[in-house]
Amino acid sequence: MTSAALHISNLCYQYGERLALDKLNVDIAEGEFFGLLGPNGAGKTTLMSLLTRLLKPASGEINVFNYSLNTHGNQAMRQIGVVFQQSTLDLDLSVSQNLEYHGALHGLSPKEVSARIQQELARFELGDRQHDRVRDLNGGHRRRVELARALLHRPKLLLLDEASSGLDIDSRANLNAHVRTLCKTEGIAALWTTHLIEELHDQDNILILNKGKCLAQGEAKTLQEQHKAKDLPALFSQLTRSVV
Amino acid sequence: MTISAYYYCFVGILKREMTRFLQQRSRFFSSLVRPLLWLAVFAAGFRSALGIAIIPPYETYISYEVYIAPGLIGIILLFNGMQSSLSMVYDREVGSMRVLLTSPIPRAYLLICKLLATSLVSLFQVYAFIAIARLFDITPPLMGYVYLLPAALLPALMLSALGLFLSSVIRQLENFAGVMNFIVFPMFFLSSALYPLWKMRESNEIIYQICALNPFTHGIELIRFALYGQFNLQAFSVCIATTLVFLALAIFGYDPKHGLLKRKAGGD
């Protein structure tokens, strides 16, 4: 039996009078690649901010590997690796300096960090760029550095907030494939938020979010059958009533 | 988390601040040019206009350059505090602040580390300035240079805490012009940096009272006394209390339940 990597129940958040998330429920198992699909303004980034403690929920519960984010936030955060929509790398530092800083913020010793940096950079074929300033890297490489950084402290849950935005088609596909491989080979759970339908597969468990509300949740293929949609874009369009 | 994890965290934050500081050489030179200009140009002009009586901690008549040296150390610390605030706002705008805020280490500890790291970087500039100031006959006793270390560290912490607090309430980089006009300049000019308080009192009692209440005045006096081997308890107490207040406000400001993060977060 697999334990829940992420369990969200009745999560609500509002900006003033505007409800940004309304009673959201999500369960992600270990090793699962979970897709959160929603148009701009759906509440995806708000959810990410709540999952990373940048915001505090109005109500509801978030548990990461049975650690409540509310009562055991620091233990929960140790299990999480994050890639934000907006790049969070320090452009003036080198690739390895950015990773060293992240390692220090997770309380890792310099020796341990140094060894892990070599491993992660080798995994993402960035070994020869470690002394380059991030400013000198292209968008695809920067994203790979962010993913390497997110994995540095060996998290069991990866949160990726529109991580492929701004990348070309090949880089996007590569990043998506990398994350799927991590789920399969290392048992890492991933929450992949996107508004790009082609990044999700029929076998993926997905949640379609619009204006803070969950419109549908389950295996993408099953949802298509339930709603008599010919494919995922048609399902998304049907549920959100937006042009795809 | 073990104690060593907290230590590695502090070292990591300090290393990042140092690396960024060393990369920005222009920042280092401009932080030195500002007080040196005051010393070389402003002080030369004011020397004849202002007579300085014998006031503690000085035991003899002193030149105006000697009088304003602690104030110019203060200006280095003040501008550094604001610089760190500016860089925090910039980090938040470009997103790199999230790396700090999503650490599993308690946020209050991270902010204290950031505060300490910024303050230690300021001390490098202070010692560079005081070394060059010897060329202007500013030669405190040798032990003064030793006492200067803790005495300058405390106002550095106080001003960095102010900067940290400001960064938690300032929405955009553009608002920094307001900080310069409404905080930095009044703090500097309404202090004992350029003129002794008794002179201020002779001309205007209200302005004197404001200067006496200004925590920056106490930071400067703490440095002034330390440079001549003396301890100013009142200045020390005011600096400690002000640091704690600003730090508490900054921690409150960076709490996702209350502060700017809540107001600033996007709506997606």
Coordinates of C-alpha atoms in Angstrom, one line a residue:
Chain A
M1 CA 0.0 0.0 0.0
T2 CA 1.4 3.4 -0.9
S3 CA 1.1 6.4 1.5
A4 CA -0.2 9.7 0.4
A5 CA 2.6 12.0 -0.7
L6 CA 0.2 14.9 -0.7
H7 CA -3.2 15.1 0.9
I8 CA -5.3 18.2 0.5
S9 CA -8.7 18.5 2.1
N10 CA -11.3 21.2 1.8
L11 CA -8.7 23.8 1.1
C12 CA -10.0 27.4 0.7
Y13 CA -8.3 30.7 0.1
Q14 CA -9.6 34.1 -0.7
Y15 CA -8.1 37.5 -1.7
G16 CA -10.3 39.9 0.1
E17 CA -13.8 39.1 -1.1
R18 CA -12.7 37.0 -4.1
L19 CA -12.6 33.3 -3.6
A20 CA -9.4 32.0 -5.2
L21 CA -9.7 28.3 -4.1
D22 CA -12.9 26.7 -3.0
K23 CA -12.9 23.5 -1.0
L24 CA -10.2 21.8 -3.0
N25 CA -9.4 18.1 -2.3
V26 CA -6.4 16.3 -3.8
D27 CA -4.6 13.1 -3.1
I28 CA -1.3 12.2 -4.7
A29 CA 0.4 8.9 -4.1
E30 CA 4.1 8.2 -3.9
G31 CA 5.7 7.9 -7.4
E32 CA 2.6 9.5 -9.0
F33 CA 2.7 12.1 -11.7
F34 CA -0.3 14.3 -11.1
G35 CA -1.5 16.9 -13.6
L36 CA -3.2 20.1 -12.4
L37 CA -4.8 21.7 -15.5
G38 CA -6.4 25.1 -15.5
P39 CA -6.6 28.3 -17.6
N40 CA -4.9 31.5 -16.4
G41 CA -6.4 32.7 -13.2
A42 CA -7.7 29.2 -12.2
G43 CA -5.9 29.3 -8.9
K44 CA -2.9 27.1 -9.7
T45 CA -0.3 29.6 -8.4
T46 CA -2.3 30.3 -5.3
L47 CA -2.4 26.6 -4.6
M48 CA 1.4 26.4 -5.1
S49 CA 1.9 29.4 -2.7
L50 CA -0.3 27.6 -0.1
L51 CA 1.7 24.4 -0.6
T52 CA 5.0 26.2 -0.1
R53 CA 3.9 28.3 2.9
L54 CA 4.1 31.5 1.0
L55 CA 0.4 31.9 1.9
K56 CA -1.7 30.6 4.8
P57 CA -4.9 28.8 4.0
A58 CA -8.2 30.4 5.1
S59 CA -9.4 26.9 5.9
G60 CA -8.6 23.3 5.1
E61 CA -5.7 20.9 5.6
I62 CA -2.5 20.1 3.7
N63 CA -0.5 17.1 4.6
V64 CA 2.8 16.1 3.1
F65 CA 3.7 12.5 3.9
N66 CA 1.5 12.8 6.9
Y67 CA 3.1 16.0 8.1
S68 CA 0.6 18.7 8.5
L69 CA 1.8 21.9 6.8
N70 CA 0.0 23.8 9.6
T71 CA 1.5 22.1 12.6
H72 CA 4.7 20.4 11.3
G73 CA 5.5 22.9 8.5
N74 CA 9.3 22.5 8.6
Q75 CA 9.2 18.7 8.5
A76 CA 6.7 18.9 5.6
M77 CA 8.9 21.4 3.7
R78 CA 11.9 19.0 3.9
Q79 CA 9.9 16.6 1.8
I80 CA 9.1 19.1 -0.9
G81 CA 11.1 20.3 -3.9
V82 CA 9.7 23.3 -5.8
V83 CA 10.1 24.7 -9.3
F84 CA 8.2 28.0 -9.5
Q85 CA 6.6 29.5 -12.6
Q86 CA 8.9 32.5 -12.4
S87 CA 12.6 31.7 -12.3
T88 CA 14.0 32.0 -8.8
L89 CA 17.7 31.6 -9.6
D90 CA 20.1 34.3 -8.6
L91 CA 21.3 35.5 -12.0
D92 CA 24.5 36.9 -10.7
L93 CA 25.7 33.7 -9.0
S94 CA 27.1 30.7 -10.8
V95 CA 25.1 27.5 -11.3
S96 CA 27.0 25.8 -8.4
Q97 CA 26.7 28.9 -6.2
N98 CA 22.9 28.8 -6.6
L99 CA 22.8 25.2 -5.7
E100 CA 25.2 25.6 -2.7
Y101 CA 22.9 28.4 -1.4
H102 CA 19.9 26.1 -1.7
G103 CA 21.7 23.3 0.1
A104 CA 22.6 25.6 2.9
L105 CA 19.0 26.7 3.3
H106 CA 18.2 23.0 3.8
G107 CA 20.9 22.7 6.5
L108 CA 23.1 20.4 4.4
S109 CA 26.9 20.4 5.0
P110 CA 29.1 21.9 2.3
K111 CA 30.7 18.5 1.7
E112 CA 27.4 16.8 1.2
V113 CA 26.2 19.7 -1.0
S114 CA 29.3 19.5 -3.1
A115 CA 28.8 15.8 -3.8
R116 CA 25.1 16.2 -4.5
I117 CA 25.7 19.1 -6.9
Q118 CA 28.0 16.9 -9.0
Q119 CA 25.4 14.2 -9.1
E120 CA 22.5 16.5 -10.0
L121 CA 24.4 18.4 -12.6
A122 CA 25.6 15.2 -14.2
R123 CA 22.0 13.9 -14.2
F124 CA 20.9 17.0 -16.1
E125 CA 24.0 17.2 -18.3
L126 CA 25.1 20.5 -16.8
G127 CA 28.4 19.4 -15.4
D128 CA 30.4 21.7 -17.8
R129 CA 28.2 24.7 -16.9
Q130 CA 28.6 24.7 -13.2
H131 CA 30.9 27.7 -13.0
D132 CA 28.9 29.7 -15.5
R133 CA 26.7 32.6 -14.3
V134 CA 23.1 31.8 -14.5
R135 CA 22.6 35.0 -16.5
D136 CA 24.7 33.4 -19.3
L137 CA 22.4 30.3 -19.6
N138 CA 19.5 29.9 -22.0
G139 CA 15.9 29.3 -20.7
G140 CA 16.1 25.6 -21.1
H141 CA 19.3 25.3 -19.2
R142 CA 18.0 27.6 -16.4
R143 CA 15.0 25.3 -16.0
R144 CA 17.2 22.3 -15.8
V145 CA 19.2 24.1 -13.1
E146 CA 16.0 24.8 -11.2
L147 CA 15.0 21.2 -11.4
A148 CA 18.5 20.1 -10.3
R149 CA 18.2 22.5 -7.4
A150 CA 14.7 21.3 -6.4
L151 CA 16.1 17.7 -6.2
L152 CA 19.3 18.6 -4.3
H153 CA 17.9 17.9 -0.8
R154 CA 16.3 14.6 -2.0
P155 CA 12.6 15.6 -1.8
K156 CA 9.9 13.0 -2.1
L157 CA 7.4 15.4 -3.6
L158 CA 8.1 17.7 -6.5
L159 CA 5.9 20.8 -7.1
L160 CA 6.2 22.2 -10.5
D161 CA 4.2 25.4 -11.2
E162 CA 4.0 25.9 -15.0
A163 CA 7.7 24.8 -15.0
S164 CA 7.8 24.6 -18.8
S165 CA 6.5 28.1 -19.5
G166 CA 8.7 30.1 -21.7
L167 CA 10.5 27.0 -23.1
D168 CA 10.6 25.8 -26.7
I169 CA 8.7 22.6 -27.7
D170 CA 11.7 20.3 -27.4
S171 CA 12.8 21.7 -24.0
R172 CA 9.3 21.5 -22.7
A173 CA 9.0 17.8 -23.8
N174 CA 12.4 17.0 -22.3
L175 CA 11.6 18.6 -18.9
N176 CA 8.3 16.8 -18.8
A177 CA 10.0 13.5 -19.7
H178 CA 12.7 14.1 -17.0
V179 CA 10.0 14.5 -14.3
R180 CA 8.1 11.4 -15.4
T181 CA 11.3 9.4 -15.3
L182 CA 12.0 10.6 -11.8
C183 CA 8.5 9.5 -10.7
K184 CA 9.0 6.0 -12.2
T185 CA 12.6 5.4 -11.2
E186 CA 12.9 7.2 -7.9
G187 CA 9.4 7.0 -6.6
I188 CA 9.1 10.8 -6.4
A189 CA 5.6 12.2 -6.5
A190 CA 5.1 15.2 -8.8
L191 CA 2.4 17.8 -9.0
W192 CA 2.7 19.3 -12.4
T193 CA 0.5 22.4 -13.0
T194 CA 0.0 23.6 -16.5
H195 CA -2.4 25.3 -18.9
L196 CA -0.8 23.3 -21.8
I197 CA -3.0 20.2 -22.3
E198 CA -0.5 18.4 -24.4
E199 CA 1.8 18.0 -21.4
L200 CA -0.6 15.6 -19.8
H201 CA -1.2 12.0 -20.9
D202 CA -4.4 9.9 -20.9
Q203 CA -3.1 7.7 -18.1
D204 CA -2.3 10.6 -15.8
N205 CA -4.4 11.4 -12.8
I206 CA -5.5 15.0 -13.4
L207 CA -7.5 17.8 -11.8
I208 CA -9.2 20.5 -13.9
L209 CA -9.4 23.7 -12.0
N210 CA -11.2 26.9 -13.0
K211 CA -11.9 30.0 -11.0
G212 CA -10.7 28.2 -7.9
K213 CA -13.2 25.3 -8.3
C214 CA -12.4 21.7 -9.1
L215 CA -14.4 20.8 -12.3
A216 CA -13.2 17.2 -12.6
Q217 CA -10.7 14.9 -11.0
G218 CA -9.5 11.4 -11.9
E219 CA -7.7 9.5 -14.6
A220 CA -7.7 11.7 -17.8
K221 CA -9.0 8.8 -20.0
T222 CA -11.8 7.9 -17.6
L223 CA -12.8 11.5 -17.4
Q224 CA -13.0 11.8 -21.2
E225 CA -15.3 8.7 -21.2
Q226 CA -17.4 10.0 -18.4
H227 CA -17.9 13.4 -20.2
K228 CA -18.1 11.9 -23.7
A229 CA -15.2 14.0 -24.9
K230 CA -13.1 12.8 -27.8
D231 CA -9.8 13.8 -26.2
L232 CA -8.4 15.9 -23.3
P233 CA -8.5 19.3 -25.1
A234 CA -12.2 18.6 -25.9
L235 CA -12.8 17.7 -22.2
F236 CA -11.0 20.8 -21.0
S237 CA -12.9 23.0 -23.4
Q238 CA -16.2 21.4 -22.5
L239 CA -15.6 21.9 -18.8
T240 CA -14.1 25.4 -18.8
R241 CA -16.1 26.6 -21.8
S242 CA -13.0 28.2 -23.2
V243 CA -11.5 28.1 -26.6
V244 CA -8.6 25.7 -26.8
Chain B
M1 CA 17.0 19.9 12.2
T2 CA 20.4 19.7 14.1
I3 CA 22.4 22.6 15.4
S4 CA 24.9 22.0 12.6
A5 CA 22.1 22.4 10.1
Y6 CA 21.4 25.9 11.5
Y7 CA 25.1 26.7 11.3
Y8 CA 25.4 25.6 7.7
C9 CA 22.3 27.7 6.9
F10 CA 23.9 30.8 8.4
V11 CA 27.2 30.2 6.7
G12 CA 25.3 29.7 3.3
I13 CA 23.4 33.0 3.7
L14 CA 26.6 34.9 4.8
K15 CA 28.5 33.4 1.8
R16 CA 25.8 34.5 -0.6
E17 CA 25.8 38.1 0.8
M18 CA 29.6 38.2 0.6
T19 CA 29.7 36.8 -2.9
R20 CA 27.2 39.3 -4.1
F21 CA 29.0 42.1 -2.3
L22 CA 32.4 41.2 -3.8
Q23 CA 30.8 40.9 -7.3
Q24 CA 29.4 44.4 -7.0
R25 CA 32.6 46.4 -6.7
S26 CA 30.9 49.6 -7.7
R27 CA 28.7 49.2 -4.6
F28 CA 31.8 48.9 -2.4
F29 CA 33.5 52.0 -3.9
S30 CA 30.3 54.1 -3.9
S31 CA 29.8 53.2 -0.2
L32 CA 33.3 54.6 0.5
V33 CA 33.1 57.6 -1.8
R34 CA 30.0 59.0 -0.1
P35 CA 31.5 59.4 3.4
L36 CA 34.9 60.3 2.0
L37 CA 33.3 63.2 0.1
W38 CA 31.6 64.4 3.2
L39 CA 34.9 64.2 5.0
A40 CA 37.1 65.8 2.3
V41 CA 34.6 68.5 1.0
F42 CA 31.8 69.1 3.5
A43 CA 34.0 68.9 6.6
A44 CA 36.5 71.3 5.0
G45 CA 33.8 73.9 4.4
F46 CA 32.2 73.5 7.8
R47 CA 35.4 73.4 9.9
S48 CA 35.6 77.1 10.1
A49 CA 31.9 77.6 10.5
L50 CA 31.4 75.3 13.4
G51 CA 33.4 75.4 16.6
I52 CA 33.3 72.1 18.6
A53 CA 33.3 72.4 22.3
I54 CA 34.9 69.8 24.5
I55 CA 32.1 67.2 24.8
P56 CA 32.2 63.6 25.9
P57 CA 33.9 61.3 24.9
Y58 CA 36.5 63.8 23.7
E59 CA 38.9 65.2 26.3
T60 CA 40.3 68.0 24.2
Y61 CA 39.2 70.3 21.4
I62 CA 38.8 68.3 18.2
S63 CA 38.6 69.1 14.6
Y64 CA 35.3 68.9 12.8
E65 CA 36.6 65.9 10.8
V66 CA 37.1 64.0 14.0
Y67 CA 33.7 64.9 15.1
I68 CA 31.8 63.7 12.0
A69 CA 33.8 60.5 11.5
P70 CA 31.4 58.4 13.6
G71 CA 28.5 60.0 11.8
L72 CA 30.0 59.0 8.5
I73 CA 30.4 55.4 9.8
G74 CA 26.7 55.7 10.5
I75 CA 26.0 56.8 7.0
I76 CA 27.8 53.7 5.7
L77 CA 25.6 51.5 7.9
L78 CA 22.5 53.4 7.1
F79 CA 22.9 53.2 3.3
N80 CA 23.9 49.5 3.6
G81 CA 20.7 48.8 5.6
M82 CA 18.7 50.5 2.9
Q83 CA 20.7 48.7 0.2
S84 CA 19.9 45.3 1.8
S85 CA 16.2 46.4 1.9
L86 CA 16.4 47.3 -1.7
S87 CA 17.9 44.0 -2.6
M88 CA 15.3 42.1 -0.6
V89 CA 12.5 44.0 -2.5
Y90 CA 14.4 43.2 -5.8
D91 CA 14.7 39.5 -4.8
R92 CA 11.0 39.4 -4.1
E93 CA 10.2 41.1 -7.4
V94 CA 12.4 38.7 -9.4
G95 CA 11.3 35.7 -7.4
S96 CA 14.6 34.6 -5.7
M97 CA 13.2 35.5 -2.3
R98 CA 11.0 32.4 -2.6
V99 CA 14.1 30.2 -2.3
L100 CA 14.7 31.7 1.2
L101 CA 11.1 31.6 2.3
T102 CA 10.5 27.9 1.2
S103 CA 13.4 26.6 3.3
P104 CA 12.4 24.1 6.0
I105 CA 14.3 26.2 8.5
P106 CA 12.2 28.5 10.6
R107 CA 11.6 31.8 8.9
A108 CA 12.5 34.0 11.9
Y109 CA 15.9 32.3 12.0
L110 CA 16.4 32.9 8.3
L111 CA 15.6 36.5 8.7
I112 CA 18.0 36.8 11.6
C113 CA 20.7 35.2 9.5
K114 CA 20.0 37.6 6.7
L115 CA 20.2 40.5 9.1
L116 CA 23.5 39.3 10.6
A117 CA 25.0 38.6 7.2
T118 CA 24.1 42.0 5.9
S119 CA 25.5 43.7 9.0
L120 CA 28.8 41.8 8.8
V121 CA 29.2 42.9 5.2
S122 CA 28.7 46.5 6.3
L123 CA 31.6 46.2 8.8
F124 CA 34.1 45.5 6.0
Q125 CA 33.1 48.9 4.6
V126 CA 33.3 50.6 7.9
Y127 CA 36.9 49.3 8.5
A128 CA 37.9 50.3 5.0
F129 CA 36.6 53.8 5.6
I130 CA 38.2 54.2 9.0
A131 CA 41.5 53.1 7.6
I132 CA 41.4 55.7 4.8
A133 CA 40.2 58.3 7.4
R134 CA 43.6 58.1 9.0
L135 CA 44.8 60.2 6.0
F136 CA 42.5 63.0 7.4
D137 CA 44.1 62.8 10.8
I138 CA 41.3 60.8 12.3
T139 CA 43.4 58.6 14.6
P140 CA 41.4 57.1 17.5
P141 CA 43.4 55.1 20.0
L142 CA 44.4 51.6 18.8
M143 CA 41.9 49.9 21.2
G144 CA 39.2 52.1 19.6
Y145 CA 39.5 50.0 16.5
V146 CA 38.8 46.9 18.5
Y147 CA 35.8 48.4 20.4
L148 CA 34.5 49.7 17.1
L149 CA 33.6 46.1 16.0
P150 CA 30.8 45.4 18.5
A151 CA 29.8 49.1 18.6
A152 CA 29.3 49.3 14.9
L153 CA 27.8 45.9 14.6
L154 CA 24.8 46.8 16.8
P155 CA 23.8 49.9 14.8
A156 CA 24.4 47.9 11.7
L157 CA 21.9 45.3 13.0
M158 CA 19.5 48.0 13.9
L159 CA 19.6 49.6 10.5
S160 CA 19.5 46.3 8.7
A161 CA 16.4 45.4 10.8
L162 CA 14.8 48.6 9.7
G163 CA 15.7 47.7 6.1
L164 CA 14.2 44.3 6.6
F165 CA 11.1 45.7 8.0
L166 CA 10.8 48.2 5.2
S167 CA 11.3 45.5 2.6
S168 CA 8.3 43.6 4.1
V169 CA 6.0 46.7 3.6
I170 CA 7.3 48.2 0.4
R171 CA 5.4 46.9 -2.6
Q172 CA 7.6 47.9 -5.4
L173 CA 11.1 49.0 -6.1
E174 CA 9.8 52.3 -7.4
N175 CA 8.7 53.2 -3.9
F176 CA 12.3 53.4 -2.8
A177 CA 12.6 57.1 -3.7
G178 CA 10.1 57.6 -0.9
V179 CA 12.2 55.7 1.5
M180 CA 15.2 57.9 0.7
N181 CA 13.2 61.1 1.1
F182 CA 11.2 60.2 4.2
I183 CA 13.5 57.9 6.1
V184 CA 17.1 58.0 5.1
F185 CA 17.6 61.7 4.8
P186 CA 15.6 62.7 7.9
M187 CA 17.3 60.0 9.9
F188 CA 20.7 61.3 8.9
F189 CA 20.1 65.0 9.1
L190 CA 18.0 64.8 12.3
S191 CA 20.8 63.1 14.2
S192 CA 24.1 63.9 15.9
A193 CA 26.0 62.9 12.7
L194 CA 26.9 66.3 11.5
Y195 CA 26.4 68.6 14.5
P196 CA 26.5 68.0 18.3
L197 CA 23.0 68.0 19.8
W198 CA 23.8 70.9 22.1
K199 CA 24.3 73.1 19.0
M200 CA 21.0 71.9 17.7
R201 CA 19.3 72.8 21.0
E202 CA 20.7 76.3 20.8
S203 CA 18.9 76.8 17.5
N204 CA 15.7 74.9 17.9
E205 CA 14.4 72.9 20.9
I206 CA 11.9 70.8 18.9
I207 CA 14.4 69.7 16.4
Y208 CA 16.8 68.9 19.3
Q209 CA 14.1 66.7 20.8
I210 CA 13.5 64.9 17.5
C211 CA 17.3 64.3 17.1
A212 CA 17.5 63.0 20.7
L213 CA 14.7 60.5 20.0
N214 CA 16.2 59.4 16.7
P215 CA 17.7 55.9 17.2
F216 CA 20.3 56.7 14.5
T217 CA 21.7 59.4 16.9
H218 CA 22.2 56.7 19.5
G219 CA 23.9 54.4 17.0
I220 CA 26.3 57.1 16.2
E221 CA 26.9 58.0 19.8
L222 CA 27.6 54.3 20.6
I223 CA 30.3 54.3 17.8
R224 CA 31.7 57.7 18.9
F225 CA 32.2 56.6 22.5
A226 CA 33.5 53.1 21.5
L227 CA 36.2 54.7 19.3
Y228 CA 37.5 56.4 22.4
G229 CA 37.3 53.4 24.6
Q230 CA 34.0 54.3 26.4
F231 CA 30.7 52.6 26.7
N232 CA 27.5 54.6 26.3
L233 CA 24.8 52.7 28.1
Q234 CA 21.9 54.8 26.9
A235 CA 22.9 54.5 23.3
F236 CA 23.4 50.8 23.7
S237 CA 20.0 50.3 25.3
V238 CA 18.2 52.3 22.6
C239 CA 20.0 50.4 19.8
I240 CA 19.1 47.0 21.3
A241 CA 15.5 48.0 21.9
T242 CA 15.1 49.5 18.4
T243 CA 16.7 46.4 16.8
L244 CA 14.3 44.1 18.5
V245 CA 11.3 46.2 17.6
F246 CA 12.2 46.4 13.9
L247 CA 13.2 42.7 13.8
A248 CA 9.8 41.7 15.4
L249 CA 8.0 43.9 12.8
A250 CA 10.0 42.3 10.0
I251 CA 9.2 38.8 11.2
F252 CA 5.6 39.8 11.4
G253 CA 5.8 41.3 7.9
Y254 CA 7.2 38.1 6.5
D255 CA 4.6 35.9 8.2
P256 CA 2.3 34.6 5.4
K257 CA -0.7 35.2 7.7
H258 CA -0.2 38.9 8.1
G259 CA 2.4 40.6 6.0
L260 CA 3.0 41.8 2.5
L261 CA 3.3 38.3 1.1
K262 CA -0.4 37.9 1.7
R263 CA -1.2 41.2 0.0
K264 CA 1.3 40.9 -2.7
A265 CA 0.6 37.3 -3.9
G266 CA -0.9 37.0 -7.3
G267 CA -4.3 35.8 -8.0
D268 CA -3.6 32.9 -10.4

